[in-house]
mmCIF file of C-alpha atoms in Angstrom:
data_model
loop_
_atom_site.group_PDB
_atom_site.id
_atom_site.type_symbol
_atom_site.label_atom_id
_atom_site.label_comp_id
_atom_site.label_asym_id
_atom_site.label_seq_id
_atom_site.Cartn_x
_atom_site.Cartn_y
_atom_site.Cartn_z
ATOM 1 C CA MET L 1 8.357 4.880 -4.323
ATOM 2 C CA ASN L 2 4.924 3.228 -3.571
ATOM 3 C CA GLY L 3 3.233 5.903 -5.733
ATOM 4 C CA LEU L 4 5.523 5.033 -8.620
ATOM 5 C CA LYS L 5 4.907 1.340 -8.149
ATOM 6 C CA THR L 6 1.142 2.024 -8.163
ATOM 7 C CA VAL L 7 1.360 3.977 -11.357
ATOM 8 C CA MET L 8 3.472 1.283 -13.017
ATOM 9 C CA LEU L 9 1.087 -1.431 -11.874
ATOM 10 C CA LEU L 10 -1.975 0.394 -13.211
ATOM 11 C CA SER L 11 -0.268 1.119 -16.489
ATOM 12 C CA ALA L 12 0.632 -2.550 -16.953
ATOM 13 C CA LEU L 13 -2.906 -3.671 -16.086
ATOM 14 C CA THR L 14 -4.298 -1.045 -18.442
ATOM 15 C CA ALA L 15 -2.071 -2.255 -21.256
ATOM 16 C CA LEU L 16 -3.253 -5.890 -20.523
ATOM 17 C CA PHE L 17 -6.856 -4.803 -20.702
ATOM 18 C CA MET L 18 -6.189 -3.167 -24.055
ATOM 19 C CA GLY L 19 -4.403 -6.131 -25.360
ATOM 20 C CA LEU L 20 -7.278 -8.418 -24.453
ATOM 21 C CA GLY L 21 -9.711 -5.942 -25.880
ATOM 22 C CA TYR L 22 -7.831 -5.872 -29.230
ATOM 23 C CA LEU L 23 -7.654 -9.636 -29.219
ATOM 24 C CA PHE L 24 -11.317 -10.037 -28.683
ATOM 25 C CA GLY L 25 -12.710 -7.060 -30.574
ATOM 26 C CA GLY L 26 -9.976 -5.408 -32.693
ATOM 27 C CA ALA L 27 -9.324 -1.685 -32.552
ATOM 28 C CA GLY L 28 -12.754 -0.962 -31.236
ATOM 29 C CA GLY L 29 -12.364 -3.537 -28.497
ATOM 30 C CA ALA L 30 -9.014 -2.059 -27.427
ATOM 31 C CA MET L 31 -10.543 1.430 -27.168
ATOM 32 C CA LEU L 32 -13.484 -0.008 -25.193
ATOM 33 C CA ALA L 33 -11.056 -1.896 -22.947
ATOM 34 C CA LEU L 34 -9.096 1.386 -22.289
ATOM 35 C CA LEU L 35 -12.271 3.198 -21.333
ATOM 36 C CA VAL L 36 -13.287 0.276 -19.011
ATOM 37 C CA ALA L 37 -9.827 0.120 -17.485
ATOM 38 C CA ALA L 38 -9.757 3.836 -16.876
ATOM 39 C CA GLY L 39 -13.095 3.664 -15.104
ATOM 40 C CA MET L 40 -12.150 0.661 -13.134
ATOM 41 C CA ASN L 41 -8.854 2.329 -12.031
ATOM 42 C CA LEU L 42 -10.665 5.369 -10.855
ATOM 43 C CA PHE L 43 -13.489 3.402 -9.200
ATOM 44 C CA THR L 44 -11.090 1.006 -7.427
ATOM 45 C CA PHE L 45 -8.853 3.962 -6.178
ATOM 46 C CA TRP L 46 -11.924 5.331 -4.285
ATOM 47 C CA ASN L 47 -13.744 2.034 -3.409
ATOM 48 C CA ALA L 48 -11.161 -0.717 -3.213
ATOM 49 C CA ASP L 49 -11.516 -0.956 0.524
ATOM 50 C CA ARG L 50 -15.340 -1.309 0.353
ATOM 51 C CA ILE L 51 -14.978 -3.934 -2.443
ATOM 52 C CA VAL L 52 -12.515 -5.985 -0.444
ATOM 53 C CA LEU L 53 -14.577 -5.781 2.774
ATOM 54 C CA ARG L 54 -17.747 -6.699 0.904
ATOM 55 C CA MET L 55 -15.916 -9.674 -0.700
ATOM 56 C CA HIS L 56 -15.251 -11.040 2.790
ATOM 57 C CA ASN L 57 -18.665 -10.136 4.198
ATOM 58 C CA ALA L 58 -16.775 -8.268 6.872
ATOM 59 C CA ARG L 59 -18.849 -6.659 9.684
ATOM 60 C CA GLU L 60 -17.682 -3.430 11.294
ATOM 61 C CA VAL L 61 -17.319 -3.419 15.114
ATOM 62 C CA ASP L 62 -16.849 -0.668 17.586
ATOM 63 C CA ALA L 63 -16.095 -0.016 21.268
ATOM 64 C CA SER L 64 -19.553 -1.382 22.245
ATOM 65 C CA SER L 65 -19.753 -4.503 20.063
ATOM 66 C CA ALA L 66 -16.131 -5.704 20.507
ATOM 67 C CA PRO L 67 -14.737 -3.528 23.286
ATOM 68 C CA GLN L 68 -11.374 -5.388 23.899
ATOM 69 C CA PHE L 69 -10.515 -5.830 20.333
ATOM 70 C CA TYR L 70 -11.444 -2.240 19.502
ATOM 71 C CA ARG L 71 -9.386 -0.782 22.359
ATOM 72 C CA MET L 72 -6.451 -2.925 21.230
ATOM 73 C CA ILE L 73 -6.521 -1.307 17.729
ATOM 74 C CA GLU L 74 -6.923 2.105 19.296
ATOM 75 C CA ARG L 75 -3.701 1.514 21.360
ATOM 76 C CA LEU L 76 -1.804 0.129 18.431
ATOM 77 C CA ALA L 77 -2.812 2.998 16.211
ATOM 78 C CA ARG L 78 -1.570 5.461 18.858
ATOM 79 C CA ASN L 79 1.720 3.583 18.986
ATOM 80 C CA ALA L 80 1.958 3.770 15.202
ATOM 81 C CA GLU L 81 0.989 7.405 15.157
ATOM 82 C CA LEU L 82 -1.856 6.612 12.727
ATOM 83 C CA PRO L 83 -5.428 7.825 12.565
ATOM 84 C CA MET L 84 -7.845 5.269 14.104
ATOM 85 C CA PRO L 85 -8.837 2.871 11.243
ATOM 86 C CA ARG L 86 -12.186 1.280 10.779
ATOM 87 C CA VAL L 87 -12.246 -2.153 12.480
ATOM 88 C CA TYR L 88 -13.847 -5.304 11.067
ATOM 89 C CA ILE L 89 -14.302 -8.997 11.868
ATOM 90 C CA VAL L 90 -14.768 -11.648 9.172
ATOM 91 C CA ASP L 91 -16.840 -14.565 10.333
ATOM 92 C CA THR L 92 -14.730 -17.407 8.952
ATOM 93 C CA PRO L 93 -12.700 -20.147 10.791
ATOM 94 C CA ALA L 94 -9.624 -19.499 8.570
ATOM 95 C CA PRO L 95 -7.187 -17.727 10.870
ATOM 96 C CA ASN L 96 -5.973 -14.604 9.048
ATOM 97 C CA ALA L 97 -6.066 -10.751 8.976
ATOM 98 C CA PHE L 98 -5.711 -7.990 6.391
ATOM 99 C CA ALA L 99 -5.624 -4.120 5.954
ATOM 100 C CA THR L 100 -7.174 -2.106 3.222
ATOM 101 C CA GLY L 101 -7.749 1.486 2.220
ATOM 102 C CA ARG L 102 -6.226 4.016 -0.097
ATOM 103 C CA ASN L 103 -4.357 5.959 2.643
ATOM 104 C CA PRO L 104 -4.005 5.956 6.431
ATOM 105 C CA GLU L 105 -6.870 8.456 6.758
ATOM 106 C CA ASN L 106 -9.297 5.935 5.048
ATOM 107 C CA ALA L 107 -7.834 2.674 6.343
ATOM 108 C CA ALA L 108 -9.627 -0.452 7.650
ATOM 109 C CA VAL L 109 -8.156 -3.510 9.449
ATOM 110 C CA ALA L 110 -9.914 -6.807 9.650
ATOM 111 C CA ALA L 111 -9.242 -10.034 11.577
ATOM 112 C CA THR L 112 -11.085 -13.299 11.136
ATOM 113 C CA ALA L 113 -12.988 -15.065 13.876
ATOM 114 C CA GLY L 114 -10.628 -17.966 13.403
ATOM 115 C CA LEU L 115 -7.587 -15.770 14.189
ATOM 116 C CA LEU L 116 -9.249 -14.338 17.329
ATOM 117 C CA ASP L 117 -10.166 -17.810 18.551
ATOM 118 C CA MET L 118 -6.775 -19.302 17.980
ATOM 119 C CA LEU L 119 -4.281 -16.702 19.339
ATOM 120 C CA ASP L 120 -3.863 -15.063 22.741
ATOM 121 C CA GLU L 121 -4.192 -11.342 23.195
ATOM 122 C CA GLU L 122 -0.496 -10.536 22.713
ATOM 123 C CA GLU L 123 -0.321 -12.563 19.480
ATOM 124 C CA VAL L 124 -3.523 -10.890 18.166
ATOM 125 C CA ALA L 125 -2.049 -7.557 18.972
ATOM 126 C CA ALA L 126 1.155 -8.422 17.092
ATOM 127 C CA VAL L 127 -0.848 -9.534 13.980
ATOM 128 C CA MET L 128 -2.876 -6.385 13.995
ATOM 129 C CA ALA L 129 0.237 -4.372 14.459
ATOM 130 C CA HIS L 130 1.574 -5.981 11.282
ATOM 131 C CA GLU L 131 -1.583 -4.870 9.488
ATOM 132 C CA LEU L 132 -1.122 -1.458 10.756
ATOM 133 C CA GLY L 133 2.470 -1.583 9.516
ATOM 134 C CA HIS L 134 1.091 -2.047 5.981
ATOM 135 C CA VAL L 135 -1.080 1.040 6.533
ATOM 136 C CA ARG L 136 1.847 3.044 7.834
ATOM 137 C CA ASN L 137 4.030 1.895 4.916
ATOM 138 C CA ARG L 138 1.186 2.853 2.550
ATOM 139 C CA ASP L 139 1.014 -0.627 1.067
ATOM 140 C CA THR L 140 -2.711 -0.969 1.273
ATOM 141 C CA LEU L 141 -3.714 0.947 -1.881
ATOM 142 C CA ILE L 142 -1.611 -1.142 -4.201
ATOM 143 C CA MET L 143 -2.587 -4.325 -2.475
ATOM 144 C CA THR L 144 -6.265 -3.745 -2.693
ATOM 145 C CA MET L 145 -6.129 -2.471 -6.223
ATOM 146 C CA VAL L 146 -4.155 -5.480 -7.285
ATOM 147 C CA ALA L 147 -6.670 -7.824 -5.685
ATOM 148 C CA THR L 148 -9.673 -6.227 -7.380
ATOM 149 C CA ILE L 149 -8.221 -5.551 -10.786
ATOM 150 C CA ALA L 150 -6.319 -8.911 -11.152
ATOM 151 C CA GLY L 151 -9.614 -10.638 -10.439
ATOM 152 C CA ALA L 152 -11.333 -8.600 -13.115
ATOM 153 C CA ILE L 153 -8.746 -9.517 -15.577
ATOM 154 C CA SER L 154 -9.337 -13.156 -14.913
ATOM 155 C CA MET L 155 -13.061 -12.667 -15.421
ATOM 156 C CA LEU L 156 -12.429 -10.851 -18.623
ATOM 157 C CA ALA L 157 -10.296 -13.644 -19.847
ATOM 158 C CA ASN L 158 -12.920 -16.216 -19.059
ATOM 159 C CA PHE L 159 -15.438 -14.073 -20.872
ATOM 160 C CA GLY L 160 -13.207 -13.921 -23.942
ATOM 161 C CA LEU L 161 -12.928 -17.716 -23.963
ATOM 162 C CA PHE L 162 -16.648 -17.951 -24.919
ATOM 163 C CA PHE L 163 -17.200 -14.656 -26.655
ATOM 164 C CA GLY L 164 -13.827 -13.977 -28.352
ATOM 165 C CA HIS L 165 -13.630 -12.039 -31.637
ATOM 166 C CA GLY L 166 -14.500 -14.502 -34.296
ATOM 167 C CA GLY L 167 -12.334 -15.595 -37.189
ATOM 168 C CA GLY L 168 -15.402 -16.441 -39.114
ATOM 169 C CA GLU L 169 -19.157 -15.958 -38.753
ATOM 170 C CA ASP L 170 -19.664 -17.499 -35.367
ATOM 171 C CA ARG L 171 -16.329 -19.208 -34.862
ATOM 172 C CA PRO L 172 -14.175 -17.931 -32.049
ATOM 173 C CA ASN L 173 -10.699 -16.843 -32.761
ATOM 174 C CA PRO L 174 -8.505 -19.788 -31.550
ATOM 175 C CA VAL L 175 -5.747 -17.361 -30.422
ATOM 176 C CA ALA L 176 -8.218 -15.543 -28.299
ATOM 177 C CA ALA L 177 -9.458 -18.850 -26.717
ATOM 178 C CA ILE L 178 -5.936 -19.948 -25.888
ATOM 179 C CA ALA L 179 -5.043 -16.530 -24.492
ATOM 180 C CA ALA L 180 -8.131 -16.692 -22.336
ATOM 181 C CA VAL L 181 -7.238 -20.082 -20.941
ATOM 182 C CA PHE L 182 -3.774 -18.780 -19.862
ATOM 183 C CA MET L 183 -4.741 -15.261 -18.856
ATOM 184 C CA ALA L 184 -5.638 -16.086 -15.218
ATOM 185 C CA PRO L 185 -2.078 -17.480 -14.481
ATOM 186 C CA PHE L 186 -0.698 -14.449 -16.261
ATOM 187 C CA ALA L 187 -2.731 -12.191 -14.050
ATOM 188 C CA ALA L 188 -1.369 -14.034 -11.058
ATOM 189 C CA MET L 189 2.155 -13.383 -12.293
ATOM 190 C CA ILE L 190 1.410 -9.716 -12.509
ATOM 191 C CA VAL L 191 0.318 -9.829 -8.937
ATOM 192 C CA GLN L 192 3.494 -11.597 -7.954
ATOM 193 C CA MET L 193 5.678 -9.061 -9.681
ATOM 194 C CA ALA L 194 3.640 -6.130 -8.445
ATOM 195 C CA ILE L 195 3.537 -6.995 -4.819
ATOM 196 C CA SER L 196 7.111 -7.339 -3.597
ATOM 197 C CA ARG L 197 7.843 -9.852 -0.836
ATOM 198 C CA THR L 198 9.785 -7.149 0.862
ATOM 199 C CA ARG L 199 6.448 -5.646 1.709
ATOM 200 C CA GLU L 200 5.791 -8.472 4.117
ATOM 201 C CA TYR L 201 9.162 -8.194 5.756
ATOM 202 C CA GLY L 202 8.662 -4.479 6.021
ATOM 203 C CA ALA L 203 5.283 -4.972 7.634
ATOM 204 C CA ASP L 204 6.668 -7.523 9.986
ATOM 205 C CA LYS L 205 9.390 -5.156 11.032
ATOM 206 C CA ALA L 206 6.892 -2.223 11.431
ATOM 207 C CA GLY L 207 4.444 -4.468 13.297
ATOM 208 C CA ALA L 208 7.124 -5.629 15.707
ATOM 209 C CA GLU L 209 7.987 -1.997 16.484
ATOM 210 C CA ILE L 210 4.364 -0.933 16.856
ATOM 211 C CA CYS L 211 3.460 -3.755 19.341
ATOM 212 C CA GLY L 212 6.988 -3.883 20.927
ATOM 213 C CA ASP L 213 7.072 -7.670 20.809
ATOM 214 C CA PRO L 214 8.663 -9.352 17.801
ATOM 215 C CA GLN L 215 8.406 -12.771 19.507
ATOM 216 C CA ALA L 216 4.630 -12.420 19.814
ATOM 217 C CA LEU L 217 4.385 -11.919 16.061
ATOM 218 C CA ALA L 218 6.719 -14.807 15.397
ATOM 219 C CA SER L 219 4.619 -17.050 17.647
ATOM 220 C CA ALA L 220 1.433 -15.893 15.898
ATOM 221 C CA LEU L 221 2.883 -16.681 12.434
ATOM 222 C CA SER L 222 3.908 -20.162 13.620
ATOM 223 C CA LYS L 223 0.400 -20.932 14.880
ATOM 224 C CA ILE L 224 -1.723 -19.586 12.035
ATOM 225 C CA ALA L 225 0.310 -20.437 8.861
ATOM 226 C CA GLY L 226 -0.628 -24.131 8.713
ATOM 227 C CA PRO L 227 -4.370 -23.753 9.569
ATOM 228 C CA ALA L 228 -4.678 -20.707 7.215
ATOM 229 C CA ALA L 229 -3.330 -22.749 4.314
ATOM 230 C CA HIS L 230 -5.674 -25.716 4.893
ATOM 231 C CA THR L 231 -8.828 -24.072 6.069
ATOM 232 C CA ARG L 232 -11.478 -23.369 3.409
ATOM 233 C CA ASN L 233 -11.713 -19.673 2.668
ATOM 234 C CA PRO L 234 -14.765 -18.829 0.451
ATOM 235 C CA ALA L 235 -13.504 -15.261 -0.366
ATOM 236 C CA VAL L 236 -10.251 -16.633 -1.738
ATOM 237 C CA GLU L 237 -12.101 -19.358 -3.635
ATOM 238 C CA ARG L 238 -14.248 -16.763 -5.339
ATOM 239 C CA ASN L 239 -11.309 -14.397 -6.110
ATOM 240 C CA PRO L 240 -7.855 -16.017 -5.620
ATOM 241 C CA ALA L 241 -6.187 -12.574 -6.099
ATOM 242 C CA THR L 242 -7.372 -11.615 -2.625
ATOM 243 C CA ALA L 243 -5.062 -14.147 -1.040
ATOM 244 C CA GLN L 244 -2.184 -11.724 -1.283
ATOM 245 C CA LEU L 245 -3.972 -9.323 1.129
ATOM 246 C CA TYR L 246 -3.496 -11.655 4.123
ATOM 247 C CA ILE L 247 -0.706 -11.814 6.747
ATOM 248 C CA VAL L 248 -0.074 -15.498 5.772
ATOM 249 C CA PRO L 249 -0.936 -17.339 2.509
ATOM 250 C CA SER L 250 -4.419 -18.668 2.427
ATOM 251 C CA SER L 251 -5.956 -21.698 0.618
ATOM 252 C CA VAL L 252 -5.702 -22.028 -3.095
ATOM 253 C CA SER L 253 -3.013 -19.319 -3.161
ATOM 254 C CA ASP L 254 0.045 -21.111 -4.456
ATOM 255 C CA LEU L 255 -0.396 -19.458 -7.909
ATOM 256 C CA PHE L 256 -0.661 -16.109 -6.142
ATOM 257 C CA SER L 257 2.151 -16.536 -3.588
ATOM 258 C CA THR L 258 3.608 -13.150 -2.653
ATOM 259 C CA HIS L 259 4.668 -14.147 0.865
ATOM 260 C CA PRO L 260 8.133 -15.198 1.927
ATOM 261 C CA ALA L 261 8.432 -18.510 3.626
ATOM 262 C CA THR L 262 6.996 -18.351 7.095
ATOM 263 C CA GLU L 263 10.100 -19.739 8.758
ATOM 264 C CA LYS L 264 12.223 -17.055 7.160
ATOM 265 C CA ARG L 265 9.897 -14.359 8.533
ATOM 266 C CA ILE L 266 10.096 -15.855 11.932
ATOM 267 C CA ALA L 267 13.871 -15.991 11.739
ATOM 268 C CA ALA L 268 13.928 -12.258 10.767
ATOM 269 C CA LEU L 269 11.708 -11.405 13.685
ATOM 270 C CA MET L 270 13.872 -13.459 16.105
ATOM 271 C CA ALA L 271 16.912 -11.593 14.766
ATOM 272 C CA MET L 272 15.227 -8.358 15.712
ATOM 273 C CA GLU L 273 15.011 -9.720 19.264
ATOM 274 C CA GLY L 274 18.800 -10.291 19.185
ATOM 275 C CA GLY L 275 18.316 -13.951 19.827
ATOM 276 C CA SER L 276 19.351 -17.005 17.810
ATOM 277 C CA ARG L 277 16.952 -19.924 17.473
ATOM 278 C CA ILE L 278 16.818 -22.608 14.863
ATOM 279 C CA VAL L 279 13.487 -22.757 13.222
ATOM 280 C CA ARG L 280 12.973 -26.169 11.776
ATOM 281 C CA HIS L 281 11.374 -26.494 8.364
ATOM 282 C CA ALA L 282 7.914 -27.935 8.697
ATOM 283 C CA SER L 283 5.816 -28.982 5.775
ATOM 284 C CA SER L 284 2.593 -28.404 7.798
ATOM 285 C CA GLU L 285 3.957 -24.952 9.006
ATOM 286 C CA HIS L 286 3.769 -26.086 12.745
ATOM 287 C CA LEU L 287 7.023 -24.369 13.619
ATOM 288 C CA ASP L 288 8.604 -24.283 17.049
ATOM 289 C CA PRO L 289 7.525 -20.925 18.545
ATOM 290 C CA PRO L 290 10.248 -18.579 19.837
ATOM 291 C CA ARG L 291 10.983 -18.050 23.566
ATOM 292 C CA THR L 292 8.256 -15.888 25.003
ATOM 293 C CA PRO L 293 9.420 -13.858 28.098
ATOM 294 C CA ALA L 294 5.993 -12.229 28.655
ATOM 295 C CA ALA L 295 4.245 -14.040 31.461
ATOM 296 C CA SER L 296 0.888 -13.836 29.690
ATOM 297 C CA LEU L 297 2.339 -15.659 26.608
ATOM 298 C CA THR L 298 3.964 -18.568 28.532
ATOM 299 C CA ASN L 299 2.705 -21.257 30.792
ATOM 300 C CA ALA L 300 4.390 -22.030 34.181
ATOM 301 C CA GLY L 301 6.834 -24.337 32.438
ATOM 302 C CA GLY L 302 7.848 -21.843 29.801
ATOM 303 C CA SER L 303 6.483 -24.139 26.954
ATOM 304 C CA ARG L 304 4.549 -23.359 23.811
ATOM 305 C CA PRO L 305 2.272 -20.274 24.171
ATOM 306 C CA SER L 306 -1.303 -21.513 24.674
ATOM 307 C CA VAL L 307 -4.816 -20.021 24.370
ATOM 308 C CA PRO L 308 -5.860 -18.753 27.831
ATOM 309 C CA SER L 309 -8.126 -21.109 29.808
ATOM 310 C CA SER L 310 -10.977 -18.589 29.681
ATOM 311 C CA ARG L 311 -11.033 -18.942 25.918
ATOM 312 C CA LYS L 312 -10.663 -22.654 25.946
ATOM 313 C CA SER L 313 -13.640 -23.011 28.204
ATOM 314 C CA ALA L 314 -15.890 -21.314 25.674
ATOM 315 C CA PRO L 315 -15.205 -23.014 22.278
ATOM 316 C CA GLY L 316 -16.113 -20.794 19.271
ATOM 317 C CA ARG L 317 -16.133 -17.609 21.274
ATOM 318 C CA SER L 318 -13.281 -15.217 21.403
ATOM 319 C CA ALA L 319 -12.303 -13.256 24.404
ATOM 320 C CA LEU L 320 -11.600 -10.448 22.051
ATOM 321 C CA ASP L 321 -15.019 -10.556 20.365
ATOM 322 C CA PRO L 322 -17.540 -11.723 22.989
ATOM 323 C CA ASN L 323 -20.497 -10.714 20.841
ATOM 324 C CA ARG L 324 -19.451 -12.571 17.699
ATOM 325 C CA ARG L 325 -22.493 -13.934 15.758
ATOM 326 C CA ARG L 326 -22.438 -17.641 15.192
#
């Protein structure tokens, strides 16, 4: 099914490229757009993971540079029966994570420094299990291809605004100009249609199974959703289509919203645990975390999960990434 969705997505994007090419350059422009789209599709299939990681200035880590975090991914990958992915950290305060790669054998997972600083180890493990759930469900190819190609469509539209096929000597075609103005929202709509929200629910379910702790993932979502939406993320500002790669919506992503409401995801995770808890709607996304039976996730009074004191004592340094560059 994912293979069919990928083919349908690429066909739609190719048709859109050709339509823009025809609008800006007639039949010759359509043919040129077809060739460009074909080359981009092929290039993106093989290089989408590198493109996305480069967009985020992600740095790869290993067992020597981030031993605790790397060993965590190793354990989760074994639980998921997946090959060990490449592991990256993005030096940004926005708490988030994403997965990329055309298949499980060429997958990569990344967490931001903000996520590692904000969550405790069980919550970080749950978030990364969610990302490995995307890998196991083979969502990563279509997600990364959408992010890169949708961004390219927006750039092509902006280009056409200034260099559209003229109706006279040097006068731009007004239809082309109008189309260019509205093309970025249209590209966003394609992203919304192409990436089903059920993918996030599916990855939540898979992640809970991989880490064995649905409540830890629910707690992580409740902690990071608000800060992720309100913390500046340069990668998303440069290319808004990348927002749909993350575990929770990032800044300037309303137009590209492909995520279910966080409270609904938490409710689904709590249902997996067999418990019933009312999650209040919070405009700032600061939701009540679920009951956390694991001793390492709860303080002595059984209240809200907190960052371990060892991490509180060293602001800006994560226990999972002790060598993080400032």
